[in-house]
Amino acid sequence: MGSVSRILSLPARLLAQVPGLGPVVQAAATSVGQKILMAVTGFLLCGFLVTHLAGNLLLYAGEERFNHYAESLHSWGVVLNAAEAGLLALFLAHIGLAISTTAMNRQARRHRYAEKDSKQDPTAIPGGASSWMVVTGILIAFFLILHVTDMRLKMNPVVDYEAAVQDGTMSEFRAVHLVLTSYATSWGYVVGLIALGIHLSHGVRSAFQTLGISHPRWNGLLDIAGQLFAWVITLGFLSLVVLAALRSVS
Amino acid sequence: MARVASEPLNSRVPDGPIEQLWDRHRFNMKLVNPANKRKFRIIVVGTGLAGGAAAASLGELGYHVQAFCFQDSPRRAHSIAAQGGINAAKNYPNDGDSIWRLFYDTVKGGDYRAREANVYRLAQISNHIIDQCVAQGVPFAREYGGTLANRSFGGAQVSRTFYCRGQTGQQLLLGAYQAMMRQVQQGRVEVFARREMLELIVVDGLARGIVVRNMRTGQLETHTADAVVLCTGGYGNVFYLSTNAKGCNVTAAWRCCRRGAYFANPCYTQIHPTCIPVSGDYQSKLTLMSESLRNDGRVWVPKKAGDTRPPSEIPEDERDYYLERRYPSFGNLVPRDVASRAAKERCDAGYGVGETRLAVYLDFQDAIARDGVETIRRKYGNLFHMYQKITAENPYEVPMRIYPAVHYTMGGLWVDYNLMSTVPGLFVLGEANFSDHGANRLGASALMQGLSDGYFVIPYTIGDHLATASLPPVSEDHPACQEAVQAAEERLSRLMSVSGKRSVDSFHRALGQIMWDRCGMARNRSGLETAISEIRDLREQFWKDVRVPGSAGTLNQSLEKAGRVADFLEFAELLAIDALEREESCGGHFREEHQTEDGEARRNDEQFMHVAAWEFHGVGEEPTLHKEPLNFQYVPPTTRSYK
Amino acid sequence: MSGEHLSLTLRVWRQDGPEDPGRFETYQLDNVNPHMSFLEMLDVLNEQLIESGDEPVEFDHDCREGICGMCSLMINGQAHGPDRATTTCQLHMRRFRSGDTITIEPWRASAFPVVRDLVVDRSAFDRIIQAGGYVSVNTGNAPDGNAIPVPGTVQETAMDAAACIGCGACVAACKNASAMLFVSAKVSQLAMLPQGQAERTRRVLGMVTQMDEEGFGACTNTSECEAACPAEISVSHIARLNREYVRAALTAG
């Protein structure tokens, strides 16, 4: 455990060497600091979701527009690779922090209650999805592996990429279509995206609170905004699965 | 019944004009060199307003302080439950208040049985307390513009009460607690929680330490020091049912009394008029509703005895607003003792209301009609909520039922002007001493006294003692320490070994019944004599038939209670003896033989203008009465009239 | 007034000491007056246990009017029982029905070890306050009370936070046994008031660090603490603590 945590904390220790960052890194190590970092990484990941969805909505615009978009993205070359590495780091940080705080929470109550009941009004729980964060987080992680495998690496064994490559019709648009119309994979996407929705429905609202963004006058609106964001993103992505299915039928 | 000492007790109040006494005295007292302060160790027992404030202030000065409390944290001391507020002579409202008026009101409110010099000092210090607490971050109520808000309270004709909603005691205590925690962090105060003081260690006539029981482990611990400061609150739980917390007890004070500290005026007990009535014999404590309720509530009973109609069906002209009737100028705002006795008088005469007939109405209909529900909710919302939780009745619609209950004890260990008891080196602060309230305490002045003693008196007076007394080191194996530990040990094993049939609580209940019936709001000779013999019988039974389960070597709440009840059983007798001896009615002490034709208290200044301080000689032995004569140079005694 | 008397089955956690693994014991209690408080009901149980030669159930309590914060108890899985804004001592038996089985457990958190039966050690809270929950002003140092104006609305919010009774229900109810509501109440009170400004940065960093050292969990914003809090402390104070923390992390020494 000691060596593992030493390796895991290596980035933090390196950062602490940067002039001015020492106390910040130290403050980030506490439970509150870690939750704040989770919120920050979470928000950045949300930013990625927005751009990713915006780009993917070009699927509605047809094959040509979408492929053009994909090609121009790929033309960034190293910049794109750096962005992807950054994205990966964000995911890993978010997940690492989740593991760390969850371990802390498990330690904090070693003896569980024989009986435990909520005192909150069950119809109005803004944090209702919170108990699902770990489960949905794990589902999303699996979904990510699937997603990178079949879209980025194009190595999903149940998707037949070969035919398209053979007949020369292979493109990003075609790949997306093939993946989303593969029966098993598309269900994987539906489950993964619903998990994402649930995760966001608590996560966004919770991140506001963790960053101290709270005011009695605005909290109601923040609740709505959090839910709205979560489900607009989720439905946006889900609609692409449906779109692919409709296109394959027609 | 009592031997009377020939020598009067000397309060050691310095000479001079009262306005300058404290200043001059502070100058005349010896100081401890700053470098030497850390060499002195001071024990503070109890961490309420007085104890918390004392521990923090003494720590700040550089003394090595050890603070003890029986609760799991010093923040839980019963000062926390004080609701209404704290007085100060700031005169912020510009309504005619002054140090002199606060002094005058307190002496008069105490029915001319308090020591003038102490009361004057209290009034002087009152202003500094507010400043100190504000600086600590105590969130006193404010006007919108940011200045401190005041309200009138407990019958005062000026608005001098500072408050934090209905939780003033809580906020002041947390202020003192936080100041003390800061000293803990700085290494000057050590806290010993879940410790019960069982003995005072006296070496060569000086208080030099205490024996405590660690309530978690059952171990007895010896702590030695250069002075002991006792801040252990009052003895209201001798009545079993009171507004005190369940843990409040007389043990620490009584143990000191057994070691030579005199106990003063034990018969001065305050019965608070606005408590929620008893509902059944399982009842474990009584809940106070803040006196501030009387600012807007009107007290009444039906004009017809035994009227069982619900209050809403009793028309206006069949209601007897008896306080307004009897005391037209003060009305519902008469002092606590007067209001309590008036309620008892009505109920005894058969006009009581509710299922038990031992209650009167406190009605807010007129106030709600005048100011609107919202205003009333803002002022008293938390109290109404509390009432509803306990009784399941809504006081916005149905008048509250209230009845008097034991609330505060003005008596306590005798102390001189320096707050030192008759055992040199043993200082007594707050409710545990007797000094400032005479025979009756006015509302919002208990918090004032506790903090005054702790923040602003003891830091000066203890220095004088430490600088002048000869204090050779005392180790834990000093014969006096060993003797004290042995005494505590024997007592515990005696309690454990009775192995009778009755629970400790059943004895406590029985004692409470005796005290309430015969030594409560109204007392008389034959009742008190009966009480004394009943207390003795009960005490005898206790030591024959009490059952303390479990062992002494673990957390054992039955054993804790048993020790406290055993002490109450000894102390109760002294209370009754004092009440018997004081052949007059004054403040909280009402002797039926001494009343005017219309039922008001009649003092006897000729014979009883003194403090009665009792020296204990042993259980069942006649105690010796020491008298401290009281002189009223500045506030000439008059008959207290609120008509 | 007096309704039907109740017959209850009590499942009570018994534990002889900190090292004892502990177990549930079941007791039958009849003739419970509905006007009793929950603690008075336990008093009656204890009288019954003493009478039958058993050891009574140890539980913390003191003021019995909801302000000292000494009483605790997980009642049927809910901190201080089913009612909102209520401590166990203010809970009355009229809230239960005859025939009910009531499960009573101590607060469970690694930072609150069980001392005996239902009694736990909450001294971790004292140590958190020691780490900065105060204003450093020695006795005698204070200016006139009105020299520090505090707008009424600010004072009201500070008082909302200051109302915390330190009972630990927030920790008990939180699925992570987090003490954030307790810590934030003090941080928030003092951060709002002008008196607390000087030590603002040091306070929040010190108290949070101590909170972690005591072994409390992290906050996942489920608001279960707010629902369980007898003093109705709002989670908005946690948000303020978070703001204070960000500010302190970016500006501290």
Tab-separated table of C-alpha atoms in Angstrom, chain B residues 53 56-57 60 70-78 80-83 90 92 128 130-148 163-165 167 170-171 174 177-179 181-186 191 193-194 216 240 243-248 279-280 282-288 355 385-386 388-393 401 455-456 459 501-506 509 547 549-551 554-558 560-561, chain C residues 1-2 16 18 33-37 39-40 43-44 46-47 49-65 67-71 83-87 90-92 94 113-117 119-123 125-127 129-153 155-160 162-168 182 186 189-190 193 195 199 230 232:
chain	number	residue	atom	x	y	z
B	53	ALA	CA	-14.500	31.444	31.629
B	56	ALA	CA	-9.774	30.195	29.715
B	57	SER	CA	-8.813	33.423	31.484
B	60	GLU	CA	-4.412	33.151	29.077
B	70	PHE	CA	-18.529	15.079	34.416
B	71	GLN	CA	-19.981	15.436	30.920
B	72	ASP	CA	-18.327	13.948	27.842
B	73	SER	CA	-17.258	17.422	26.729
B	74	PRO	CA	-16.870	20.738	28.537
B	75	ARG	CA	-19.325	22.230	26.057
B	76	ARG	CA	-22.261	20.401	27.620
B	77	ALA	CA	-22.347	22.079	31.034
B	78	HIS	CA	-25.869	23.088	31.992
B	80	ILE	CA	-25.992	25.849	27.916
B	81	ALA	CA	-29.689	25.606	28.666
B	82	ALA	CA	-30.149	29.212	29.794
B	83	GLN	CA	-32.587	30.725	27.345
B	90	LYS	CA	-24.771	49.418	28.831
B	92	TYR	CA	-27.588	51.373	24.726
B	128	HIS	CA	-17.126	44.203	30.077
B	130	ILE	CA	-20.804	41.940	26.740
B	131	ASP	CA	-17.697	43.394	25.093
B	132	GLN	CA	-15.709	40.233	25.710
B	133	CYS	CA	-18.415	37.947	24.372
B	134	VAL	CA	-18.976	40.075	21.272
B	135	ALA	CA	-15.240	39.961	20.556
B	136	GLN	CA	-15.327	36.162	20.838
B	137	GLY	CA	-17.931	36.020	18.083
B	138	VAL	CA	-20.998	35.359	20.218
B	139	PRO	CA	-23.851	36.166	17.807
B	140	PHE	CA	-25.941	38.469	19.982
B	141	ALA	CA	-29.160	39.707	18.415
B	142	ARG	CA	-28.589	42.831	16.331
B	143	GLU	CA	-30.649	45.591	14.846
B	144	TYR	CA	-30.630	45.720	11.045
B	145	GLY	CA	-28.084	48.513	11.185
B	146	GLY	CA	-25.668	46.297	13.057
B	147	THR	CA	-25.896	47.548	16.638
B	148	LEU	CA	-26.657	45.254	19.544
B	163	TYR	CA	-29.738	37.748	23.910
B	164	CYS	CA	-29.099	35.193	21.186
B	165	ARG	CA	-32.595	34.074	20.220
B	167	GLN	CA	-30.264	30.208	23.278
B	170	GLN	CA	-25.628	28.155	24.732
B	171	GLN	CA	-23.875	30.900	22.817
B	174	LEU	CA	-19.692	28.082	23.534
B	177	TYR	CA	-15.643	26.832	25.715
B	178	GLN	CA	-13.937	27.975	22.539
B	179	ALA	CA	-11.696	30.320	24.495
B	181	MET	CA	-10.204	25.076	23.693
B	182	ARG	CA	-7.795	27.689	22.392
B	183	GLN	CA	-5.874	27.417	25.651
B	184	VAL	CA	-5.910	23.636	25.367
B	185	GLN	CA	-4.340	24.001	21.950
B	186	GLN	CA	-1.709	26.297	23.417
B	191	VAL	CA	-9.326	19.057	30.010
B	193	ALA	CA	-13.881	15.106	30.830
B	194	ARG	CA	-16.067	12.375	32.337
B	216	ARG	CA	-15.052	5.732	31.835
B	240	TYR	CA	-35.484	15.457	41.919
B	243	THR	CA	-35.216	22.380	35.257
B	244	ASN	CA	-31.603	21.362	35.918
B	245	ALA	CA	-29.883	18.810	33.753
B	246	LYS	CA	-30.057	15.250	35.051
B	247	GLY	CA	-26.404	15.275	35.978
B	248	CYS	CA	-26.455	18.473	38.059
B	279	SER	CA	-47.625	15.040	33.304
B	280	GLY	CA	-46.985	11.758	35.089
B	282	TYR	CA	-42.429	8.694	35.091
B	283	GLN	CA	-41.380	12.319	34.640
B	284	SER	CA	-37.619	12.726	34.808
B	285	LYS	CA	-37.225	16.467	34.520
B	286	LEU	CA	-39.103	19.682	33.989
B	287	THR	CA	-38.721	22.007	31.053
B	288	LEU	CA	-38.513	25.713	31.469
B	355	GLU	CA	-55.724	17.300	33.849
B	385	HIS	CA	-42.141	24.696	18.993
B	386	MET	CA	-40.573	23.181	22.101
B	388	GLN	CA	-45.736	21.723	21.188
B	389	LYS	CA	-43.178	18.948	20.979
B	390	ILE	CA	-43.550	18.132	24.646
B	391	THR	CA	-47.292	18.565	25.096
B	392	ALA	CA	-48.633	17.961	21.571
B	393	GLU	CA	-50.661	21.176	21.892
B	401	ARG	CA	-50.317	25.458	30.561
B	455	TYR	CA	-13.613	36.203	33.354
B	456	PHE	CA	-13.102	39.200	35.559
B	459	PRO	CA	-8.066	36.154	37.534
B	501	LYS	CA	-33.605	-3.973	46.403
B	502	ARG	CA	-34.470	-0.384	45.543
B	503	SER	CA	-33.020	1.557	42.631
B	504	VAL	CA	-31.163	4.798	43.185
B	505	ASP	CA	-33.791	6.723	41.231
B	506	SER	CA	-36.572	5.551	43.508
B	509	ARG	CA	-37.770	10.527	43.673
B	547	ARG	CA	-29.159	-1.452	44.769
B	549	PRO	CA	-25.808	-2.942	39.820
B	550	GLY	CA	-22.635	-3.529	37.830
B	551	SER	CA	-19.141	-2.841	39.056
B	554	THR	CA	-16.372	0.480	34.414
B	555	LEU	CA	-18.721	3.153	33.186
B	556	ASN	CA	-21.558	2.756	35.675
B	557	GLN	CA	-24.239	5.422	35.653
B	558	SER	CA	-26.107	3.834	38.555
B	560	GLU	CA	-22.594	7.835	39.651
B	561	LYS	CA	-26.199	8.572	40.552
C	1	MET	CA	-55.178	13.409	27.383
C	2	SER	CA	-53.669	10.041	28.183
C	16	ASP	CA	-19.536	-4.138	27.827
C	18	PRO	CA	-14.628	-0.589	23.899
C	33	ASN	CA	-47.279	6.017	28.629
C	34	PRO	CA	-47.382	7.813	25.251
C	35	HIS	CA	-46.539	11.133	26.938
C	36	MET	CA	-43.164	9.818	28.069
C	37	SER	CA	-40.080	11.021	26.329
C	39	LEU	CA	-35.333	8.667	27.410
C	40	GLU	CA	-37.986	8.338	30.100
C	43	ASP	CA	-35.468	5.007	32.371
C	44	VAL	CA	-38.455	2.717	32.843
C	46	ASN	CA	-33.638	0.405	33.307
C	47	GLU	CA	-35.777	0.311	36.445
C	49	LEU	CA	-33.712	-4.317	34.445
C	50	ILE	CA	-32.396	-3.328	37.883
C	51	GLU	CA	-35.400	-4.941	39.515
C	52	SER	CA	-34.765	-8.203	37.707
C	53	GLY	CA	-31.088	-8.151	38.682
C	54	ASP	CA	-29.734	-7.156	35.258
C	55	GLU	CA	-27.421	-4.307	34.458
C	56	PRO	CA	-29.179	-1.220	33.134
C	57	VAL	CA	-28.517	0.107	29.633
C	58	GLU	CA	-25.963	2.928	29.704
C	59	PHE	CA	-26.868	5.917	27.533
C	60	ASP	CA	-25.681	9.513	27.468
C	61	HIS	CA	-28.118	12.259	28.396
C	62	ASP	CA	-28.099	15.382	30.493
C	63	CYS	CA	-30.278	18.442	29.945
C	64	ARG	CA	-33.236	16.535	28.500
C	65	GLU	CA	-34.447	19.643	26.756
C	67	ILE	CA	-29.731	21.796	23.932
C	68	CYS	CA	-26.759	20.109	25.622
C	69	GLY	CA	-26.163	17.679	22.759
C	70	MET	CA	-25.361	14.826	25.109
C	71	CYS	CA	-28.104	12.420	24.061
C	83	ASP	CA	-38.812	13.444	13.789
C	84	ARG	CA	-37.011	16.332	12.184
C	85	ALA	CA	-35.428	19.061	14.325
C	86	THR	CA	-35.651	16.881	17.399
C	87	THR	CA	-33.194	15.339	19.825
C	90	GLN	CA	-37.445	15.584	22.879
C	91	LEU	CA	-38.879	12.566	21.114
C	92	HIS	CA	-42.071	11.337	22.728
C	94	ARG	CA	-46.749	9.055	21.184
C	113	PRO	CA	-15.644	4.704	19.494
C	114	VAL	CA	-18.227	3.023	21.717
C	115	VAL	CA	-17.447	3.379	25.419
C	116	ARG	CA	-20.201	1.117	26.700
C	117	ASP	CA	-23.660	0.127	25.430
C	119	VAL	CA	-22.391	5.638	25.041
C	120	VAL	CA	-19.788	6.842	22.533
C	121	ASP	CA	-16.711	9.044	22.787
C	122	ARG	CA	-17.183	12.315	20.907
C	123	SER	CA	-14.009	14.041	22.072
C	125	PHE	CA	-15.261	17.240	18.175
C	126	ASP	CA	-13.381	18.989	20.988
C	127	ARG	CA	-10.099	18.446	19.186
C	129	ILE	CA	-12.567	23.041	17.836
C	130	GLN	CA	-9.099	23.183	19.386
C	131	ALA	CA	-7.671	23.260	15.860
C	132	GLY	CA	-9.134	26.701	15.224
C	133	GLY	CA	-12.818	26.976	16.160
C	134	TYR	CA	-12.414	30.195	18.125
C	135	VAL	CA	-11.520	33.855	17.936
C	136	SER	CA	-8.193	34.573	19.597
C	137	VAL	CA	-9.088	37.335	21.998
C	138	ASN	CA	-7.799	37.269	25.533
C	139	THR	CA	-10.083	38.330	28.352
C	140	GLY	CA	-9.908	42.067	28.760
C	141	ASN	CA	-8.883	42.792	25.177
C	142	ALA	CA	-12.282	43.618	23.810
C	143	PRO	CA	-13.464	46.932	22.417
C	144	ASP	CA	-16.998	48.144	23.148
C	145	GLY	CA	-19.616	45.716	21.864
C	146	ASN	CA	-21.077	48.260	19.464
C	147	ALA	CA	-17.659	49.119	18.061
C	148	ILE	CA	-17.999	46.029	15.862
C	149	PRO	CA	-21.252	46.468	13.948
C	150	VAL	CA	-22.695	43.311	12.459
C	151	PRO	CA	-25.664	43.757	10.120
C	152	GLY	CA	-28.755	42.025	11.477
C	153	THR	CA	-29.047	39.696	8.491
C	155	GLN	CA	-25.839	38.004	12.461
C	156	GLU	CA	-28.947	35.908	11.799
C	157	THR	CA	-27.091	33.581	9.439
C	158	ALA	CA	-24.152	33.357	11.820
C	159	MET	CA	-26.594	32.445	14.584
C	160	ASP	CA	-28.145	29.750	12.370
C	162	ALA	CA	-23.853	28.787	15.831
C	163	ALA	CA	-26.955	26.881	16.930
C	164	CYS	CA	-25.093	23.562	16.491
C	165	ILE	CA	-25.346	21.497	19.659
C	166	GLY	CA	-22.415	19.207	18.849
C	167	CYS	CA	-24.425	16.011	19.264
C	168	GLY	CA	-22.858	14.205	16.292
C	182	PHE	CA	-20.342	20.122	12.389
C	186	LYS	CA	-18.262	26.688	13.257
C	189	GLN	CA	-20.277	31.235	11.868
C	190	LEU	CA	-16.852	32.752	12.373
C	193	LEU	CA	-18.574	37.680	11.480
C	195	GLN	CA	-14.500	39.113	14.590
C	199	GLU	CA	-7.919	33.848	11.595
C	230	PRO	CA	-31.735	18.644	15.541
C	232	GLU	CA	-31.526	22.416	11.588
